[in-house]
Coordinates of C-alpha atoms and ligand atoms in Angstrom, one line a residue:
M1 CA 0.0 0.0 0.0
S2 CA 1.5 3.3 -1.0
A3 CA 2.1 6.2 1.4
V4 CA -0.3 8.4 -0.5
R5 CA -3.1 6.0 -0.1
E6 CA -2.5 5.7 3.7
E7 CA -2.5 9.4 4.0
K8 CA -5.8 9.5 2.1
L9 CA -7.5 7.1 4.5
V10 CA -6.7 8.9 7.7
Q11 CA -7.3 12.3 6.2
W12 CA -11.0 12.5 7.0
D13 CA -13.1 12.3 10.1
P14 CA -16.6 10.9 9.7
V15 CA -18.2 13.3 12.1
D16 CA -16.7 16.2 10.2
I17 CA -17.9 14.7 6.9
K18 CA -21.4 14.3 8.2
A19 CA -21.5 17.9 9.4
K20 CA -20.2 19.1 6.0
L21 CA -22.8 17.1 4.1
I22 CA -25.7 18.7 5.8
A23 CA -24.2 22.2 6.5
K24 CA -25.9 23.9 3.6
Y25 CA -29.4 22.6 4.3
P26 CA -32.1 24.6 6.0
P27 CA -32.3 23.5 9.7
K28 CA -35.4 21.4 9.3
V29 CA -33.9 19.5 6.3
A30 CA -30.6 19.1 8.0
R31 CA -32.3 17.5 11.0
K32 CA -34.1 15.0 8.9
R33 CA -31.1 14.1 6.8
A34 CA -29.0 13.7 9.9
K35 CA -31.2 10.8 10.9
Q36 CA -30.4 9.0 7.6
I37 CA -26.7 9.5 7.8
M38 CA -25.0 7.2 10.3
I39 CA -21.4 6.8 11.4
N40 CA -21.0 3.1 11.9
E41 CA -20.2 2.4 15.5
A42 CA -20.0 -1.3 14.9
L43 CA -21.5 -2.1 18.3
E44 CA -21.2 -5.7 19.3
N45 CA -24.7 -6.9 19.9
E46 CA -26.8 -3.8 19.4
T47 CA -27.0 -2.0 16.1
P48 CA -27.8 1.7 16.1
E49 CA -31.0 2.9 14.5
I50 CA -31.2 4.5 11.1
T51 CA -34.1 6.2 9.5
A52 CA -35.1 4.6 6.2
N53 CA -38.1 4.1 3.9
V54 CA -39.4 7.6 4.5
R55 CA -40.4 10.2 1.9
T56 CA -37.6 12.2 0.2
I57 CA -37.8 15.8 1.1
P58 CA -39.2 17.8 -1.8
G59 CA -36.5 19.7 -3.7
I60 CA -33.9 17.1 -3.1
I61 CA -32.7 15.3 -6.3
T62 CA -33.0 11.7 -5.1
M63 CA -31.6 8.6 -6.7
R64 CA -34.8 6.7 -6.2
G65 CA -37.3 5.5 -8.7
C66 CA -41.1 5.3 -8.5
T67 CA -43.5 2.6 -7.4
Y68 CA -44.4 1.8 -11.0
A69 CA -40.7 1.2 -11.7
G70 CA -40.5 -1.2 -8.8
C71 CA -43.5 -3.2 -10.0
K72 CA -43.3 -3.2 -13.8
G73 CA -39.6 -2.8 -14.1
V74 CA -38.0 -4.7 -11.3
I75 CA -40.3 -7.6 -10.4
M76 CA -42.4 -8.3 -13.6
G77 CA -40.0 -6.9 -16.2
P78 CA -37.6 -9.9 -16.2
T79 CA -40.4 -12.4 -16.8
R80 CA -40.2 -13.7 -20.4
D81 CA -43.6 -15.2 -21.4
I82 CA -46.0 -12.8 -19.6
V83 CA -47.3 -9.9 -21.7
N84 CA -46.6 -6.9 -19.5
L85 CA -49.0 -4.2 -20.6
V86 CA -48.6 -0.7 -19.4
H87 CA -51.8 1.3 -19.0
G88 CA -50.7 4.9 -19.3
P89 CA -49.0 7.5 -21.5
I90 CA -46.2 6.3 -23.8
G91 CA -43.5 8.1 -21.8
C92 CA -44.0 5.7 -18.9
S93 CA -43.9 2.8 -21.3
F94 CA -40.6 3.9 -22.9
Y95 CA -38.9 3.5 -19.5
A96 CA -40.3 0.0 -19.3
W97 CA -38.7 -1.1 -22.5
L98 CA -35.3 -2.8 -22.0
T99 CA -33.9 -0.1 -19.8
R100 CA -33.0 -2.6 -17.1
R101 CA -30.5 -5.2 -18.3
N102 CA -32.4 -8.3 -17.3
Q103 CA -31.6 -11.0 -19.8
T104 CA -33.7 -13.9 -21.1
D105 CA -33.3 -16.9 -23.3
P106 CA -36.4 -17.7 -25.1
G107 CA -36.5 -21.3 -23.9
E108 CA -37.9 -24.3 -25.7
N109 CA -41.2 -22.8 -26.8
G110 CA -39.6 -19.6 -27.9
D111 CA -42.0 -17.4 -26.0
N112 CA -40.2 -14.2 -25.1
Y113 CA -41.9 -10.9 -25.0
I114 CA -39.0 -9.0 -23.5
P115 CA -38.1 -7.2 -26.7
Y116 CA -41.6 -5.7 -27.0
A117 CA -43.1 -2.6 -25.3
F118 CA -46.8 -3.0 -24.7
S119 CA -48.7 0.2 -23.9
T120 CA -52.2 1.6 -24.2
D121 CA -50.7 4.9 -25.2
M122 CA -53.2 7.0 -23.3
Q123 CA -54.1 10.3 -24.8
E124 CA -55.7 13.5 -23.4
Q125 CA -59.1 12.3 -24.4
D126 CA -58.6 9.0 -22.4
I127 CA -57.7 11.0 -19.4
I128 CA -60.9 13.1 -19.8
F129 CA -63.3 10.3 -20.7
G130 CA -61.6 7.3 -19.1
G131 CA -59.3 4.6 -20.5
E132 CA -61.1 1.3 -19.6
K133 CA -62.4 0.7 -23.1
K134 CA -59.0 1.3 -24.6
L135 CA -57.4 -1.1 -22.1
E136 CA -59.9 -3.8 -23.0
L137 CA -59.1 -3.4 -26.6
A138 CA -55.3 -3.5 -25.9
I139 CA -55.7 -6.7 -24.0
Q140 CA -57.7 -8.3 -26.8
E141 CA -55.1 -7.1 -29.4
A142 CA -52.2 -8.6 -27.4
Y143 CA -54.1 -11.8 -27.0
D144 CA -55.0 -12.1 -30.7
T145 CA -51.5 -11.4 -31.7
F146 CA -49.5 -13.6 -29.3
H147 CA -51.9 -15.9 -27.5
P148 CA -49.9 -15.6 -24.3
K149 CA -50.6 -17.7 -21.1
S150 CA -50.9 -14.5 -19.1
I151 CA -51.3 -10.7 -19.4
A152 CA -50.3 -8.3 -16.6
I153 CA -51.6 -4.8 -16.5
F154 CA -49.8 -2.0 -14.8
A155 CA -51.3 1.3 -13.8
T156 CA -49.3 4.5 -14.2
C157 CA -50.0 7.8 -12.3
P158 CA -52.8 9.2 -14.5
V159 CA -54.8 5.9 -14.3
G160 CA -55.0 6.2 -10.5
L161 CA -55.9 9.9 -10.7
I162 CA -58.8 9.4 -13.1
G163 CA -59.9 6.2 -11.4
D164 CA -60.0 3.6 -14.2
D165 CA -61.0 0.2 -12.6
I166 CA -58.2 -1.9 -14.0
H167 CA -59.0 -4.9 -11.8
T168 CA -62.5 -5.2 -13.1
V169 CA -61.3 -4.9 -16.7
A170 CA -58.7 -7.7 -15.9
S171 CA -61.2 -10.1 -14.4
T172 CA -63.8 -9.4 -17.3
M173 CA -61.1 -10.1 -19.9
K174 CA -59.8 -13.2 -18.0
E175 CA -63.3 -14.7 -18.2
K176 CA -63.8 -13.6 -21.8
L177 CA -60.5 -15.0 -23.1
G178 CA -60.8 -18.3 -21.1
D179 CA -57.2 -19.6 -21.5
C180 CA -55.3 -16.5 -20.4
N181 CA -54.7 -15.4 -16.8
V182 CA -55.2 -11.6 -16.7
Y183 CA -54.6 -9.6 -13.5
A184 CA -53.7 -6.0 -12.8
F185 CA -51.3 -4.0 -10.5
S186 CA -52.4 -0.7 -8.8
C187 CA -48.8 0.4 -8.9
E188 CA -49.2 4.1 -9.8
G189 CA -45.8 5.8 -9.4
Y190 CA -47.0 7.9 -6.5
K191 CA -48.3 5.0 -4.5
G192 CA -45.3 4.7 -2.2
V193 CA -42.2 6.5 -1.2
S194 CA -40.0 4.6 -3.7
Q195 CA -39.9 1.5 -5.9
S196 CA -39.9 -0.7 -2.8
A197 CA -43.7 -0.2 -2.6
G198 CA -43.9 -1.4 -6.2
H199 CA -42.0 -4.6 -5.4
H200 CA -44.6 -5.4 -2.7
I201 CA -47.6 -4.7 -5.0
A202 CA -46.1 -6.9 -7.7
N203 CA -45.2 -9.7 -5.4
N204 CA -48.6 -9.8 -3.7
Q205 CA -50.4 -10.2 -7.0
V206 CA -48.0 -12.9 -8.2
F207 CA -48.7 -14.7 -5.0
R208 CA -52.4 -14.2 -5.3
H209 CA -52.9 -14.8 -9.0
I210 CA -50.2 -17.2 -10.1
V211 CA -48.4 -19.2 -7.4
G212 CA -50.1 -22.5 -6.9
E213 CA -51.8 -22.6 -10.2
N214 CA -49.8 -25.7 -11.4
D215 CA -49.6 -28.7 -9.1
E216 CA -47.7 -30.9 -11.5
V217 CA -44.6 -32.5 -9.8
K218 CA -41.4 -31.4 -11.6
P219 CA -38.4 -33.7 -12.0
G220 CA -35.4 -33.2 -9.8
E221 CA -34.1 -34.3 -6.4
F222 CA -33.1 -31.1 -4.7
K223 CA -35.7 -28.5 -5.6
I224 CA -35.4 -24.9 -4.6
N225 CA -36.8 -21.5 -5.6
L226 CA -34.3 -18.6 -6.0
L227 CA -36.1 -15.5 -4.7
G228 CA -34.9 -12.0 -5.6
E229 CA -32.5 -12.7 -8.5
Y230 CA -33.3 -10.7 -11.6
N231 CA -30.7 -11.9 -14.1
I232 CA -29.1 -8.5 -14.7
G233 CA -26.2 -8.8 -17.2
G234 CA -26.7 -12.6 -17.2
D235 CA -26.1 -13.2 -13.4
G236 CA -28.9 -15.7 -13.3
F237 CA -27.4 -17.7 -16.2
E238 CA -24.1 -18.1 -14.2
I239 CA -26.1 -19.2 -11.1
D240 CA -28.1 -21.7 -13.3
R241 CA -24.8 -23.1 -14.6
I242 CA -23.5 -23.6 -11.0
F243 CA -26.8 -25.2 -9.9
A244 CA -26.8 -27.6 -12.8
K245 CA -23.2 -28.6 -12.0
C246 CA -24.2 -29.3 -8.4
G247 CA -27.4 -31.1 -9.2
I248 CA -29.7 -28.5 -7.7
T249 CA -33.0 -27.9 -9.5
C250 CA -34.4 -24.4 -9.6
I251 CA -38.2 -24.7 -9.9
S252 CA -38.7 -21.0 -10.2
T253 CA -36.5 -17.8 -10.1
F254 CA -38.3 -14.7 -8.9
S255 CA -38.1 -13.3 -11.5
G256 CA -35.0 -13.4 -13.7
N257 CA -35.8 -15.2 -17.0
A258 CA -38.9 -16.6 -15.3
T259 CA -41.9 -18.0 -17.0
Y260 CA -45.5 -18.0 -15.9
D261 CA -45.4 -21.7 -15.3
Q262 CA -42.4 -21.4 -13.1
F263 CA -44.2 -19.0 -10.8
A264 CA -47.3 -21.3 -10.9
S265 CA -45.2 -24.2 -9.7
A266 CA -43.2 -22.4 -7.1
H267 CA -45.1 -24.1 -4.3
T268 CA -43.7 -27.5 -5.2
A269 CA -40.1 -26.6 -4.3
D270 CA -38.6 -27.7 -1.0
L271 CA -36.5 -24.7 -0.1
N272 CA -36.6 -21.0 -0.8
A273 CA -33.2 -19.3 -1.2
V274 CA -33.6 -15.5 -0.8
M275 CA -31.0 -13.5 -2.7
C276 CA -32.3 -9.9 -2.6
H277 CA -33.9 -9.6 0.8
R278 CA -35.4 -6.2 0.2
S279 CA -37.4 -6.9 -2.8
I280 CA -39.0 -10.2 -1.8
N281 CA -38.5 -11.4 1.8
Y282 CA -42.2 -11.3 2.4
V283 CA -42.9 -13.8 -0.4
A284 CA -40.6 -16.2 1.4
D285 CA -42.6 -15.8 4.5
M286 CA -45.9 -16.3 2.6
L287 CA -44.7 -19.4 0.9
E288 CA -43.7 -20.8 4.3
T289 CA -47.0 -20.0 5.9
K290 CA -49.2 -21.3 3.1
Y291 CA -47.1 -24.3 1.8
G292 CA -44.6 -25.1 4.5
I293 CA -41.4 -24.3 2.6
P294 CA -38.6 -22.9 4.8
W295 CA -36.3 -20.1 3.7
I296 CA -32.7 -19.2 4.0
K297 CA -30.7 -16.1 3.0
V298 CA -28.2 -16.7 0.2
N299 CA -25.8 -14.4 -1.7
F300 CA -24.3 -15.4 -5.1
I301 CA -22.3 -12.1 -5.4
G302 CA -18.7 -12.8 -4.5
A303 CA -16.9 -16.1 -4.8
E304 CA -16.8 -16.8 -1.1
S305 CA -20.4 -15.9 -0.6
T306 CA -21.3 -18.2 -3.5
A307 CA -19.4 -21.1 -1.9
K308 CA -21.0 -20.4 1.4
S309 CA -24.5 -20.3 -0.1
L310 CA -24.0 -23.5 -2.0
R311 CA -22.9 -25.2 1.2
K312 CA -26.0 -23.9 3.0
I313 CA -28.3 -25.4 0.4
A314 CA -26.5 -28.7 0.5
R315 CA -26.6 -28.7 4.4
Y316 CA -30.4 -28.1 4.3
F317 CA -31.0 -31.2 2.1
D318 CA -28.7 -33.2 4.3
N319 CA -27.6 -35.5 1.6
T320 CA -24.1 -36.7 1.4
D321 CA -24.0 -37.0 -2.4
L322 CA -25.1 -33.4 -2.7
I323 CA -22.7 -32.2 0.0
D324 CA -19.8 -34.0 -1.8
R325 CA -20.8 -32.7 -5.2
V326 CA -21.0 -29.1 -4.0
E327 CA -17.5 -29.4 -2.4
K328 CA -16.2 -30.8 -5.7
V329 CA -17.7 -27.9 -7.7
I330 CA -16.2 -25.3 -5.3
A331 CA -12.8 -27.0 -5.5
E332 CA -13.1 -27.0 -9.3
E333 CA -14.1 -23.4 -9.6
M334 CA -12.0 -21.6 -7.0
P335 CA -8.5 -21.9 -8.4
E336 CA -9.3 -19.7 -11.4
V337 CA -11.0 -17.2 -9.1
E338 CA -8.1 -17.2 -6.6
A339 CA -5.6 -16.7 -9.3
A340 CA -7.5 -13.7 -10.7
A341 CA -7.9 -12.2 -7.3
A342 CA -4.2 -12.6 -6.5
D343 CA -3.4 -10.9 -9.8
V344 CA -5.6 -7.8 -9.4
R345 CA -4.7 -7.4 -5.7
K346 CA -1.3 -6.2 -6.7
R347 CA -3.0 -3.1 -7.9
T348 CA -6.3 -3.0 -6.0
D349 CA -5.2 -3.7 -2.5
G350 CA -5.9 -0.9 -0.1
K351 CA -8.0 1.1 -2.6
T352 CA -11.4 2.5 -1.5
A353 CA -14.9 2.2 -2.8
M354 CA -18.3 3.7 -2.2
L355 CA -21.5 1.8 -3.0
F356 CA -24.9 3.4 -3.4
V357 CA -27.4 1.1 -5.0
G358 CA -31.1 0.5 -4.5
A359 CA -30.8 -2.0 -1.7
S360 CA -29.2 -5.4 -1.5
R361 CA -26.4 -4.8 -3.9
A362 CA -24.8 -2.1 -1.7
H363 CA -24.4 -5.0 0.8
H364 CA -23.7 -7.9 -1.4
Y365 CA -21.0 -6.3 -3.5
Q366 CA -18.9 -5.5 -0.3
G367 CA -17.7 -9.2 -0.4
L368 CA -16.4 -8.8 -3.9
F369 CA -14.5 -5.7 -3.0
S370 CA -12.9 -7.3 0.1
E371 CA -11.8 -10.3 -2.1
M372 CA -9.8 -7.6 -4.0
G373 CA -8.4 -6.1 -0.8
M374 CA -10.5 -3.0 -1.2
K375 CA -12.3 -1.2 1.6
V376 CA -15.8 0.2 1.4
I377 CA -15.7 3.5 3.1
S378 CA -19.3 4.6 2.6
A379 CA -22.4 2.8 1.4
G380 CA -26.1 3.0 1.5
Y381 CA -29.4 2.1 0.0
E382 CA -31.9 4.2 -2.0
F383 CA -35.0 2.6 -0.6
A384 CA -34.3 -0.3 1.7
H385 CA -36.0 -0.6 5.1
R386 CA -34.5 -0.7 8.5
D387 CA -34.2 -4.5 8.6
D388 CA -31.9 -4.3 5.6
Y389 CA -29.5 -2.1 7.5
E390 CA -29.9 -3.4 11.0
G391 CA -31.1 -7.0 10.5
R392 CA -34.4 -8.7 10.8
Q393 CA -34.4 -8.6 14.6
V394 CA -35.9 -5.1 14.3
L395 CA -39.1 -6.6 12.8
P396 CA -41.9 -5.9 12.9
L397 CA -41.3 -2.2 12.2
K398 CA -43.8 0.5 13.3
L399 CA -46.1 1.3 10.3
D400 CA -46.3 4.9 9.1
A401 CA -49.1 6.2 6.8
D402 CA -47.1 5.4 3.7
S403 CA -46.4 1.8 4.6
R404 CA -50.0 1.4 5.6
N405 CA -51.0 2.3 2.1
I406 CA -49.4 -1.0 0.8
E407 CA -51.5 -4.1 1.1
E408 CA -50.4 -6.9 3.4
L409 CA -51.8 -10.2 2.3
E410 CA -53.4 -12.3 5.0
V411 CA -52.0 -15.8 4.4
V412 CA -53.0 -19.0 6.1
A413 CA -51.9 -22.6 5.6
D414 CA -53.4 -24.1 2.4
E415 CA -56.0 -26.7 3.3
T416 CA -54.7 -29.5 1.1
R417 CA -51.2 -28.4 0.0
F418 CA -49.6 -27.3 3.2
R419 CA -46.7 -29.7 3.8
P420 CA -43.9 -28.8 6.3
R421 CA -40.7 -29.8 4.4
K422 CA -38.9 -30.4 7.7
S423 CA -40.2 -31.2 11.2
P424 CA -39.5 -28.7 14.0
E425 CA -36.9 -31.2 15.3
E426 CA -35.1 -31.4 12.0
L427 CA -35.1 -27.6 11.7
A428 CA -33.8 -27.2 15.2
A429 CA -31.0 -29.8 14.4
L430 CA -30.0 -27.8 11.3
E431 CA -30.0 -24.6 13.2
E432 CA -27.7 -26.2 15.7
Q433 CA -25.3 -27.0 12.9
G434 CA -25.2 -23.3 12.0
L435 CA -27.9 -23.1 9.3
D436 CA -30.0 -20.1 10.1
F437 CA -33.6 -19.9 8.8
E438 CA -35.4 -16.6 8.2
K439 CA -32.3 -14.7 9.2
Y440 CA -30.6 -11.6 7.7
D441 CA -28.3 -9.5 9.7
G442 CA -28.2 -6.5 7.4
L443 CA -25.5 -4.2 6.1
I444 CA -24.4 -2.4 9.2
R445 CA -22.7 -5.3 10.9
D446 CA -20.6 -6.1 7.8
M447 CA -19.2 -2.5 7.7
D448 CA -16.1 -1.2 9.5
E449 CA -16.3 1.2 12.4
N450 CA -16.3 4.8 11.4
T451 CA -17.6 4.2 7.9
L452 CA -20.5 6.3 6.7
I453 CA -23.9 4.6 6.0
I454 CA -26.2 6.9 4.2
D455 CA -29.8 6.3 3.3
D456 CA -31.4 7.8 0.2
L457 CA -28.2 9.6 -0.8
N458 CA -28.9 12.5 -3.2
Q459 CA -27.1 14.2 -6.0
Y460 CA -25.8 17.0 -3.9
E461 CA -24.5 14.8 -1.1
A462 CA -23.0 12.3 -3.6
E463 CA -20.8 15.0 -5.1
K464 CA -19.9 16.4 -1.7
L465 CA -19.0 12.9 -0.4
V466 CA -16.7 12.3 -3.4
E467 CA -15.1 15.6 -3.0
L468 CA -14.4 15.1 0.7
M469 CA -13.5 11.4 0.8
K470 CA -12.1 10.9 -2.7
P471 CA -12.8 7.2 -3.2
D472 CA -10.9 5.2 -5.8
I473 CA -14.2 4.1 -7.3
F474 CA -17.8 5.1 -6.8
C475 CA -20.6 2.6 -7.6
A476 CA -24.2 3.7 -8.2
G477 CA -26.5 4.1 -11.3
I478 CA -26.8 5.9 -14.5
K479 CA -28.1 9.2 -13.0
E480 CA -24.9 9.4 -11.0
K481 CA -22.5 8.1 -13.7
F482 CA -21.4 11.3 -15.4
S483 CA -21.6 13.7 -12.6
I484 CA -19.2 11.5 -10.7
M485 CA -16.8 10.9 -13.6
K486 CA -16.6 14.7 -14.1
L487 CA -15.1 14.8 -10.6
G488 CA -12.3 12.7 -11.8
V489 CA -13.4 9.5 -10.1
P490 CA -14.1 6.2 -11.9
M491 CA -17.6 5.1 -11.7
K492 CA -19.2 1.7 -12.1
Q493 CA -22.8 1.2 -12.5
L494 CA -24.0 -1.6 -10.2
H495 CA -27.6 -1.5 -11.4
S496 CA -27.1 -2.2 -15.1
Y497 CA -23.4 -3.1 -14.9
D498 CA -22.8 -0.6 -17.7
S499 CA -22.5 -3.0 -20.6
G500 CA -20.8 -5.8 -18.5
G501 CA -21.6 -8.8 -16.4
P502 CA -22.3 -11.3 -15.3
Y503 CA -20.8 -10.6 -11.8
A504 CA -22.5 -13.3 -9.9
G505 CA -21.1 -16.7 -9.1
F506 CA -17.5 -17.8 -9.7
K507 CA -17.1 -16.7 -13.3
G508 CA -18.8 -13.4 -12.4
A509 CA -16.3 -12.7 -9.7
V510 CA -13.5 -13.0 -12.1
N511 CA -15.2 -10.6 -14.5
F512 CA -15.8 -8.1 -11.7
Y513 CA -12.1 -8.2 -10.5
H514 CA -10.9 -7.4 -14.0
E515 CA -13.5 -4.7 -14.5
I516 CA -12.7 -2.9 -11.2
D517 CA -8.9 -3.3 -11.8
R518 CA -9.3 -1.8 -15.2
L519 CA -11.3 1.2 -13.9
T520 CA -9.2 1.9 -10.8
S521 CA -5.8 1.5 -12.5
S522 CA -6.6 3.6 -15.5
K523 CA -4.3 6.7 -15.8
V524 CA -7.0 8.7 -17.4
W525 CA -8.5 9.9 -14.1
S526 CA -5.2 11.6 -13.1
Y527 CA -5.4 13.9 -16.1
L528 CA -8.8 15.1 -15.2
K529 CA -9.2 18.1 -12.9
A530 CA -12.4 18.4 -10.9
P531 CA -13.8 21.9 -10.7
W532 CA -12.7 22.4 -7.1
Q533 CA -9.1 21.4 -7.9
E534 CA -8.8 24.2 -10.4
N535 CA -11.0 26.9 -8.8
P536 CA -12.2 26.7 -5.3
E537 CA -15.3 28.5 -6.4
L538 CA -17.0 28.7 -9.7
T539 CA -16.8 31.9 -11.6
A540 CA -18.6 33.0 -14.7
A541 CA -17.8 35.3 -17.6
Y542 CA -20.1 37.2 -19.9
V543 CA -19.7 36.7 -23.6
W544 CA -18.7 40.3 -24.2
E545 CA -15.9 40.1 -21.7
Ligands
CFM601 FE1 -33.0 -6.1 -5.1 FE2 -32.2 -5.7 -7.5 FE3 -31.3 -4.3 -5.4 FE4 -33.8 -4.0 -6.3 FE5 -33.3 -2.2 -8.1 FE6 -31.6 -3.9 -9.4 FE7 -30.8 -2.5 -7.3 MO1 -31.4 -1.3 -9.6 S1 -34.2 -6.0 -6.9 S2 -33.0 -4.0 -4.3 S3 -35.1 -2.4 -7.1 S4 -30.9 -6.2 -5.9 S5 -33.1 -2.6 -10.2 S6 -31.6 -6.0 -9.6 S7 -29.8 -2.9 -9.1 S8 -32.0 -0.7 -7.5 S9 -29.7 -2.9 -5.4

């Protein structure tokens, strides 16, 4: 580690940074933001409280997206054979069209509607006279053209404002078409404080209208569902490759490259493995209550986490063949990963990173950085809840008016299909062996003391943070990409992966090491002068001067 780098790390004091981040705000705003900026105290058994999942203060340029983005884009967007029809103006539909890099393969029957954008293209007259008729016609047209198994309808803001009854249209059309499951999502952009509300609205409807529709027993010995994996940049394909090698059958992924039928059969799996806790943990709970399937937290980002997650799954099934096979796969895959890590560490060791992504990724990617010897000095979520920071022991959280707006499904054990996969004794024995069920400890515990954890970071604070702490790399999304690069700091998109990926699993880890090494070792950043390096304050000139 160079002397310069060491100097850089001790140069700042987190208390000072926090004060500087909020110094320019009016007192009321500063007070609110202070509760969302935490200096990690890394307390042993007790995690300090952070404010999360609250409204962004008007006027602040947030990194968040809307509820519709969370429902249509995040949860339903990656499905491949469901026609996802947006009821709204075309602007909202444009942003539903291949803007998230969730990938698909068309599968055996070739049904893949991902390349299409389906929209009712609402006009002013529909806003004035109502859009239900137009929606009906659009559903009929999609059905006549593609004969899909299922059509999903998404409400955008104007639909909620004018009061179109999309649920009645959906059930009427479902009855009329006969062989096509039609359902709707009241996921208007304004429905919640962020896209997190949209995840919940989407997942509730998937659970209500699709899961359990197909009781057919699928082949395979060790059957799981992978919850909260969206196949960005092909991550899901790499995980599928590893599962296949280990002999683990994935009945349904929620929802990367998923089909209608996979969702419909999800209740036949024997274990739920939860990857993105934020977007889907409640589905795991519902599957357990209704069908008796236990869940564990997994993480396939980072080679070590991947190995650990595979071992957890094998331990659950308690089968020596599977345990041996998983060990063999890990032994086969790791040498390449370790060689790549050793190579990049010559350059990446001791470098610093900041991670600001929607939720889970700001936690999951820390493992990859530590495999490269890099330190995450600040991180945060756009829209996660307190349990994602502090761990599930803080549940249940106190409901505020905004959370109350989001429906909670009342789920009970299915009369005929509830079948506990393990007895209470078996579960207790597994827990004794270190396999935790329904457990997630959150981001805070994995971060060092004196790091800064910031919820709902905004444009202004992001720039300030970079200016003050000068990380070697900043990871966030497209909205932050260019403003950060203009400050002379390399930037990696952790939502869409820029044009890269996969970064999950073993091969993904190698890809990521190379990408971060390339970005942080590039000389180009040293030629760039950020505005404050040239002029402490911006000045302007008139054209006639
Ligand atoms: Fe889960 Fe995601 Fe994320 Fe997310 Fe997202 Fe995403 Fe994300 Mo962008 S589901 S919370 S709503 S891991 S689209 S694949 S990258 S903000 S950190």
